[in-house]
mmCIF file of C-alpha atoms in Angstrom:
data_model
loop_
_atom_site.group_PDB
_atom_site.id
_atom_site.type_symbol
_atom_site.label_atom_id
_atom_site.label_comp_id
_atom_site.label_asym_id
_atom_site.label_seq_id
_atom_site.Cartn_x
_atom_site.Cartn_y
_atom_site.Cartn_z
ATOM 1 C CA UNK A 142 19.467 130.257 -15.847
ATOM 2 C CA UNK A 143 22.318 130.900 -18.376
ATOM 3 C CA UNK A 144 25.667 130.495 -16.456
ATOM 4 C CA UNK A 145 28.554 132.408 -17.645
ATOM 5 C CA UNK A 146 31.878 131.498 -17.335
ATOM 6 C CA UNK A 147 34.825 133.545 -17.497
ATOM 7 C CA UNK A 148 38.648 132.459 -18.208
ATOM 8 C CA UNK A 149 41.304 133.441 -16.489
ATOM 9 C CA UNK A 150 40.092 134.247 -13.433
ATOM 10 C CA UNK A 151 42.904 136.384 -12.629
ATOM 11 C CA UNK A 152 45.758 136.989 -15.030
ATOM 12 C CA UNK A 153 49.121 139.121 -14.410
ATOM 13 C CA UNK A 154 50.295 141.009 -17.686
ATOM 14 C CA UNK A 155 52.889 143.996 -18.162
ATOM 15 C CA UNK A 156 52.421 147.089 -19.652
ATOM 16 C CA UNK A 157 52.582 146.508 -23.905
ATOM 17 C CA UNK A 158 51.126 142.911 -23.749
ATOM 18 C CA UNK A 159 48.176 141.580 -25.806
ATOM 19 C CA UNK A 160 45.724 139.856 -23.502
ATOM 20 C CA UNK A 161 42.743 137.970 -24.197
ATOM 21 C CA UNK A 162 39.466 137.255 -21.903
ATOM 22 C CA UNK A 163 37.341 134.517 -22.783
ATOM 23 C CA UNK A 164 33.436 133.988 -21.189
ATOM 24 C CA UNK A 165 31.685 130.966 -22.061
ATOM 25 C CA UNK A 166 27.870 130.721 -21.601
ATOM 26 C CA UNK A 167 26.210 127.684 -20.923
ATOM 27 C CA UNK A 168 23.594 128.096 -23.735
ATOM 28 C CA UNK A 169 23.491 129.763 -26.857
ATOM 29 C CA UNK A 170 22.782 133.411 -26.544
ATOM 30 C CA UNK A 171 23.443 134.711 -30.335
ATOM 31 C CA UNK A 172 25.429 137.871 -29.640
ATOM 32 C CA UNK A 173 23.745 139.525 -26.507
ATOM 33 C CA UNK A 174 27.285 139.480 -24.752
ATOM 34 C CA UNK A 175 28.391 142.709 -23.382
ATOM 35 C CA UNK A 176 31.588 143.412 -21.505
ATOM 36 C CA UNK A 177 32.503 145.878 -18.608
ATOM 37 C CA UNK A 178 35.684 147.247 -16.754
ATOM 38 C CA UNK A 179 35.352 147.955 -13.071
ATOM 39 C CA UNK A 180 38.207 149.793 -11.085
ATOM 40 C CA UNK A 181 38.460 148.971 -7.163
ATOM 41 C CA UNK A 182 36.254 151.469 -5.772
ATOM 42 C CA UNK A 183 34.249 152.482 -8.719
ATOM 43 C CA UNK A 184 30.909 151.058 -10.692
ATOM 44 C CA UNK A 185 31.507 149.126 -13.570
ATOM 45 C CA UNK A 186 31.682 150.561 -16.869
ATOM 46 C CA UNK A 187 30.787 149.418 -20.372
ATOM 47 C CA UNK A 188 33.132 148.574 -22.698
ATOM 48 C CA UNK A 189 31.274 146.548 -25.673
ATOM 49 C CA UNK A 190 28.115 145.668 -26.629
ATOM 50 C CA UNK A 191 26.541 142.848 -29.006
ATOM 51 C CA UNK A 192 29.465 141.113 -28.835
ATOM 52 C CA UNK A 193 31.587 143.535 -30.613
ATOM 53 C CA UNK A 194 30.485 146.762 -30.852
ATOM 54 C CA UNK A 195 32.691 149.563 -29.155
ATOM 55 C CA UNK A 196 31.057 151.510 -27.025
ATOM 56 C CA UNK A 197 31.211 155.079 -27.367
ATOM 57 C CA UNK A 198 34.523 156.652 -26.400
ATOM 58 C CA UNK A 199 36.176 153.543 -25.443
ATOM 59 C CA UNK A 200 39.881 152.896 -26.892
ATOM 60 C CA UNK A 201 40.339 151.338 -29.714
ATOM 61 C CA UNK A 202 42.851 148.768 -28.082
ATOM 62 C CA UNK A 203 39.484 146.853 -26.835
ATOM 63 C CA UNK A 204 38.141 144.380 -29.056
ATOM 64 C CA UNK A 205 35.479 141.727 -28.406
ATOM 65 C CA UNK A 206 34.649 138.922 -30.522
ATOM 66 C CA UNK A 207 32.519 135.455 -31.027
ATOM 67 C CA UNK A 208 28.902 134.097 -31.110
ATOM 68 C CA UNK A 209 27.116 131.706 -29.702
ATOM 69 C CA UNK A 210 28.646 130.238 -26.790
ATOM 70 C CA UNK A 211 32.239 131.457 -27.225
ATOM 71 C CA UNK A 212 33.167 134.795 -26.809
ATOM 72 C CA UNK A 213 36.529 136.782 -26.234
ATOM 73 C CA UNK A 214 37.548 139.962 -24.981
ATOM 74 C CA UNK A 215 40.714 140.846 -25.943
ATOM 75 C CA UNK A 216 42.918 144.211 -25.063
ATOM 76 C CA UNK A 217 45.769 144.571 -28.004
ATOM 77 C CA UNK A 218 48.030 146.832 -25.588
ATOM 78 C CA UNK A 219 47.782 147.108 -22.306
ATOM 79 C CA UNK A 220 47.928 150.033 -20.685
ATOM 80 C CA UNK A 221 48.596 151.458 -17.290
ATOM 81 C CA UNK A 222 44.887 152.549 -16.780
ATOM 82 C CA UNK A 223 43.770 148.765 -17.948
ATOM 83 C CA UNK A 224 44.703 146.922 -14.746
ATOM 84 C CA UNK A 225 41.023 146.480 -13.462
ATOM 85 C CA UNK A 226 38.633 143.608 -13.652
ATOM 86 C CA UNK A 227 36.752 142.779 -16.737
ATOM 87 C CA UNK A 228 32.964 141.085 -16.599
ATOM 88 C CA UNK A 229 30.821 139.883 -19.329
ATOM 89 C CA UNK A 230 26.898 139.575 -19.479
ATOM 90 C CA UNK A 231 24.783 137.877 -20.970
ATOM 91 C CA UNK A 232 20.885 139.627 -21.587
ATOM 92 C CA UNK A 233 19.756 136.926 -23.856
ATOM 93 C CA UNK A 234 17.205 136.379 -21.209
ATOM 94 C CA UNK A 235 16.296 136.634 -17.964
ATOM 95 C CA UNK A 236 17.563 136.586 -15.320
ATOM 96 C CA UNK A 237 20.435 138.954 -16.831
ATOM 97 C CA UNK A 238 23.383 137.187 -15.824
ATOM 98 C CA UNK A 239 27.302 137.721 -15.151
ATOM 99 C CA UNK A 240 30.468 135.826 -15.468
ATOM 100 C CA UNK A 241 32.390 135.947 -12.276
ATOM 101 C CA UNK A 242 35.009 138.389 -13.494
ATOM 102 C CA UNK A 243 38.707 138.291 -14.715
ATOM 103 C CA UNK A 244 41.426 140.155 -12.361
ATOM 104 C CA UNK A 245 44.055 141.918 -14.306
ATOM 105 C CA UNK A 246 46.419 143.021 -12.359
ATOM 106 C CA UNK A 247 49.874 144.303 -13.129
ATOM 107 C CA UNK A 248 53.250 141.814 -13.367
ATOM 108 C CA UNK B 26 25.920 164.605 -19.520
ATOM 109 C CA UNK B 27 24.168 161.997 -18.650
ATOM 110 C CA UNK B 28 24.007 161.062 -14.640
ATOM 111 C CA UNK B 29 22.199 158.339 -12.273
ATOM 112 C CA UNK B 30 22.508 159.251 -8.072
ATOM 113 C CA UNK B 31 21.568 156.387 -5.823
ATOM 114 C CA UNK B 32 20.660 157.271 -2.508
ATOM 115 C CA UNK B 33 18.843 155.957 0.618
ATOM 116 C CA UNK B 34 21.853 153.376 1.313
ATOM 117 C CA UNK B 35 22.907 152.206 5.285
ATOM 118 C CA UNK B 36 22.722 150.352 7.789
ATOM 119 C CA UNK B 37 19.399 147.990 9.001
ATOM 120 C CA UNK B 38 18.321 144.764 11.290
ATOM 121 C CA UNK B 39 17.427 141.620 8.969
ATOM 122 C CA UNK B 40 13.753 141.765 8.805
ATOM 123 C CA UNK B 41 13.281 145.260 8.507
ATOM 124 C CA UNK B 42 13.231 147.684 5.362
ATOM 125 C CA UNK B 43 14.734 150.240 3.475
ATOM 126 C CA UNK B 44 13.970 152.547 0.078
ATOM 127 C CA UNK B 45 16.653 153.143 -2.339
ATOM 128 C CA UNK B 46 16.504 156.131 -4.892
ATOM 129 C CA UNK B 47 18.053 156.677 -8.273
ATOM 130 C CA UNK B 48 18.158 159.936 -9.847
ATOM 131 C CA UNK B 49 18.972 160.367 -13.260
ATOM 132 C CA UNK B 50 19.573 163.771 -15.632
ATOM 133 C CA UNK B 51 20.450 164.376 -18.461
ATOM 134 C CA UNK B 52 18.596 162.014 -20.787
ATOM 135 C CA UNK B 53 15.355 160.845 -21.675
ATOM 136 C CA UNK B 54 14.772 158.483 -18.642
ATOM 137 C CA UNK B 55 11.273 157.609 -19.664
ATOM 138 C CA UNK B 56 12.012 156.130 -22.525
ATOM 139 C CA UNK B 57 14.742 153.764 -20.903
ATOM 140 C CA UNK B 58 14.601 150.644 -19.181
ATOM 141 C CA UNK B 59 16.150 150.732 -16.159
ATOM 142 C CA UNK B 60 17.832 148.190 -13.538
ATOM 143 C CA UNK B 61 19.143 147.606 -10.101
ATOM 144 C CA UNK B 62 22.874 145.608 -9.494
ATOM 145 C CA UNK B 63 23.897 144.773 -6.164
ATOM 146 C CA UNK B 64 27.654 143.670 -5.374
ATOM 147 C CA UNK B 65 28.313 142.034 -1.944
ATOM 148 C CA UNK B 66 31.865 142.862 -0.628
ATOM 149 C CA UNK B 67 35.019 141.263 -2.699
ATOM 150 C CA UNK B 68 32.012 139.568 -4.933
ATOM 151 C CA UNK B 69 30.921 139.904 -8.504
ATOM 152 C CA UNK B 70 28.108 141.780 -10.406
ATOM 153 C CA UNK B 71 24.387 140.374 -9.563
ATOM 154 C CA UNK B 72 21.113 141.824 -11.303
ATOM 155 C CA UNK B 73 18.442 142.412 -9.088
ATOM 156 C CA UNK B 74 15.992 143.320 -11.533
ATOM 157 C CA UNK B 75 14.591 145.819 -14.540
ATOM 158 C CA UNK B 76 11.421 148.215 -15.406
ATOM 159 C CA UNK B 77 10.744 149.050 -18.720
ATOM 160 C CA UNK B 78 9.904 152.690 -19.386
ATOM 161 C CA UNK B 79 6.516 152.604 -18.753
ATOM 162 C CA UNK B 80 6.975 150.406 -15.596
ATOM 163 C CA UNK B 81 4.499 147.596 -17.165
ATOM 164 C CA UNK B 82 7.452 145.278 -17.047
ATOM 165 C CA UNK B 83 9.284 143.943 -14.498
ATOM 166 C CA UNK B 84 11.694 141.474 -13.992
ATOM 167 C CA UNK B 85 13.390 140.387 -11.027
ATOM 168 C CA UNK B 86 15.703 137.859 -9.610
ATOM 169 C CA UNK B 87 15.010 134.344 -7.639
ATOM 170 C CA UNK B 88 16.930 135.976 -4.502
ATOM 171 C CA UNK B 89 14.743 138.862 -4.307
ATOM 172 C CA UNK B 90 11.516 138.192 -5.279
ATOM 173 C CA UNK B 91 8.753 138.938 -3.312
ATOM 174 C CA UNK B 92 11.117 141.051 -0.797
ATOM 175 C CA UNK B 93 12.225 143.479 -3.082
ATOM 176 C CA UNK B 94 9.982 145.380 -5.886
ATOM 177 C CA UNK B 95 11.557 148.016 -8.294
ATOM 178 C CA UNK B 96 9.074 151.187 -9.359
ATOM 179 C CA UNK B 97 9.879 154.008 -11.337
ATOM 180 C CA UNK B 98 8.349 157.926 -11.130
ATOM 181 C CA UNK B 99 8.985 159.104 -14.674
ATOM 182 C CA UNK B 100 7.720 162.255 -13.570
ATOM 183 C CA UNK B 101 10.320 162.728 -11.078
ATOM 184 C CA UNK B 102 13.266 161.262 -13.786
ATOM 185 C CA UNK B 103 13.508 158.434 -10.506
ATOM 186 C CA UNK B 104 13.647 155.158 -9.695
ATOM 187 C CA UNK B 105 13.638 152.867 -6.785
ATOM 188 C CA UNK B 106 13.862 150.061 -5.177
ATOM 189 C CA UNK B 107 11.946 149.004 -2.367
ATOM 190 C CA UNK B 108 13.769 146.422 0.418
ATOM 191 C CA UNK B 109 11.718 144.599 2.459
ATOM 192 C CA UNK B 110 12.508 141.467 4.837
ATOM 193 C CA UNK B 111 16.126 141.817 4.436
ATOM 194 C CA UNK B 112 18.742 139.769 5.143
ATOM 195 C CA UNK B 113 22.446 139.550 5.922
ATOM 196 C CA UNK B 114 23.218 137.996 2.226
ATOM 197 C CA UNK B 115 21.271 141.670 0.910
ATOM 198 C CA UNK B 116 24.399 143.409 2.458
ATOM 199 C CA UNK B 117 26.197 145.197 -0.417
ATOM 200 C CA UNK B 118 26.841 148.083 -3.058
ATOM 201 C CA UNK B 119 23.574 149.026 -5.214
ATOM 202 C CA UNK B 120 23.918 150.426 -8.163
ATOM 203 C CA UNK B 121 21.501 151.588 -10.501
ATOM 204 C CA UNK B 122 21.845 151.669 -14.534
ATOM 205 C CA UNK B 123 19.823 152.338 -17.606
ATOM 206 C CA UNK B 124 19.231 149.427 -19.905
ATOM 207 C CA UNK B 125 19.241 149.782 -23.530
ATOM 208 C CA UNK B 126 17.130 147.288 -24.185
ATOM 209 C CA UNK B 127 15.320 146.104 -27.457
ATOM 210 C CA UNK B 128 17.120 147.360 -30.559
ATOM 211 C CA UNK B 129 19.588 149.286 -28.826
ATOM 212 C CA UNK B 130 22.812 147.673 -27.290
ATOM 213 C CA UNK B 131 21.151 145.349 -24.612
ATOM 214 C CA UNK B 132 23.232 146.669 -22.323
ATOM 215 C CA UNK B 133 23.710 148.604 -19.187
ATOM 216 C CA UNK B 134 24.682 152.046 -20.522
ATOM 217 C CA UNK B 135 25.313 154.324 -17.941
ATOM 218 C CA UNK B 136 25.727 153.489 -14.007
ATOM 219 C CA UNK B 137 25.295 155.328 -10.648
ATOM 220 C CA UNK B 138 28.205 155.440 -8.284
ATOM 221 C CA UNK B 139 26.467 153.472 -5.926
ATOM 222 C CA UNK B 140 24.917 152.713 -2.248
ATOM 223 C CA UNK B 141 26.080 150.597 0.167
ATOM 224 C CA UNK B 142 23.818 148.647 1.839
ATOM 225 C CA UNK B 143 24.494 146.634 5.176
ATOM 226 C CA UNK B 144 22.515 144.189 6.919
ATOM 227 C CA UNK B 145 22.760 143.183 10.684
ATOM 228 C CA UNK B 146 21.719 140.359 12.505
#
């Protein structure tokens, strides 16, 4: 099974700041990364695909980068609205896997 | 606008069963893979398994195999997901999501809001 590993685990930011996610796999998985945004009490919600792609009506502010086995999601201004938790996936192959999620939570 | 309903969610003895249902409008569900996520309480994201369109492929996770089996009525824009022999470590959210998969975004496109699942000893 791919493992994925996600840095910070939690991370405290203010409103403005430029923060940056990174998930590591534990094998190559070209760029079959994808990352989601999950508020407390709601199902997750894709943000990027294929490493980098934008998903469809998703701010601009969102960026995701890398290949491989290094990949980074990174938000250029946070924003009140931001303060969730972030996971990435990996469906290279099965099973599908997750990182264990970053907390972002307000400073 | 595209839309997946779970259903079928609450509370059961290990050992015994249950049948969730996902319901999806407003796009072309046949033609989508599709895939069960479970989250335990305060936990992360775990696939469960996926069904391609035609339901000739499925994959499923070590820590349900052989106790849980995803199916699909294309007919009936549904899927489910069939619990058997559950146990206390089954007891969380459910959601269900299409899967883009194969030349699309790999991804998990749209979700469902979820079921909760709990199991008892």
């Amino acid at each position: 099974d791919i493992q994925m590993t996600q840095s910070p685990s939690s991370l405290s930011a203010s409103v403005g700041d430029r923060v940056t996610i990174t998930c590591r796999p534990s094998q190559i998985i070209s760029r079959y990364l994808n990352w989601y945004q999950q508020k407390p009490g709601t199902a997750p919600k894709l943000l990027i695909y294929a490493a980098s792609t934008l998903q469809s009506g998703v701010p601009s502010r969102f960026s995701g980068s890398g290949s491989g086995t290094e990949f980074t999601l990174t938000i250029s201004s946070l924003q009140p609205e931001d303060f969730a938790t972030y996971y990435c996936q990996q469906t290279y192959n099965t099973p599908i896997t997750f990182g264990q999620g970053t907390r972002l939570e307000i400073k | 606008q595209a839309q997946l309903v779970e259903s079928g969610g609450g509370l059961v003895k290990s050992g015994g069963s249950l049948r969730l249902s996902c319901a999806a409008s407003g796009f072309a569900f046949s033609d989508y893979y599709m895939s069960w996520i479970r989250q335990a309480p305060g936990m992360g994201l775990e696939w469960i398994s996926y069904i391609s369109g035609t339901g000739s492929i499925i994959h499923s996770a070590d820590s349900v195999k052989g106790r849980f089996t995803i199916s699909r009525d294309n007919a009936q824009n549904s899927l489910y997901l069939q619990m058997n022999s559950v146990r206390v470590e089954d007891t969380a959210t459910y959601y269900c999501a299409s899967f883009n998969y194969g030349g699309g975004s790999d991804a998990f496109e749209i979700w469902g809001q979820g079921t909760m699942v709990s199991v008892s000893s």
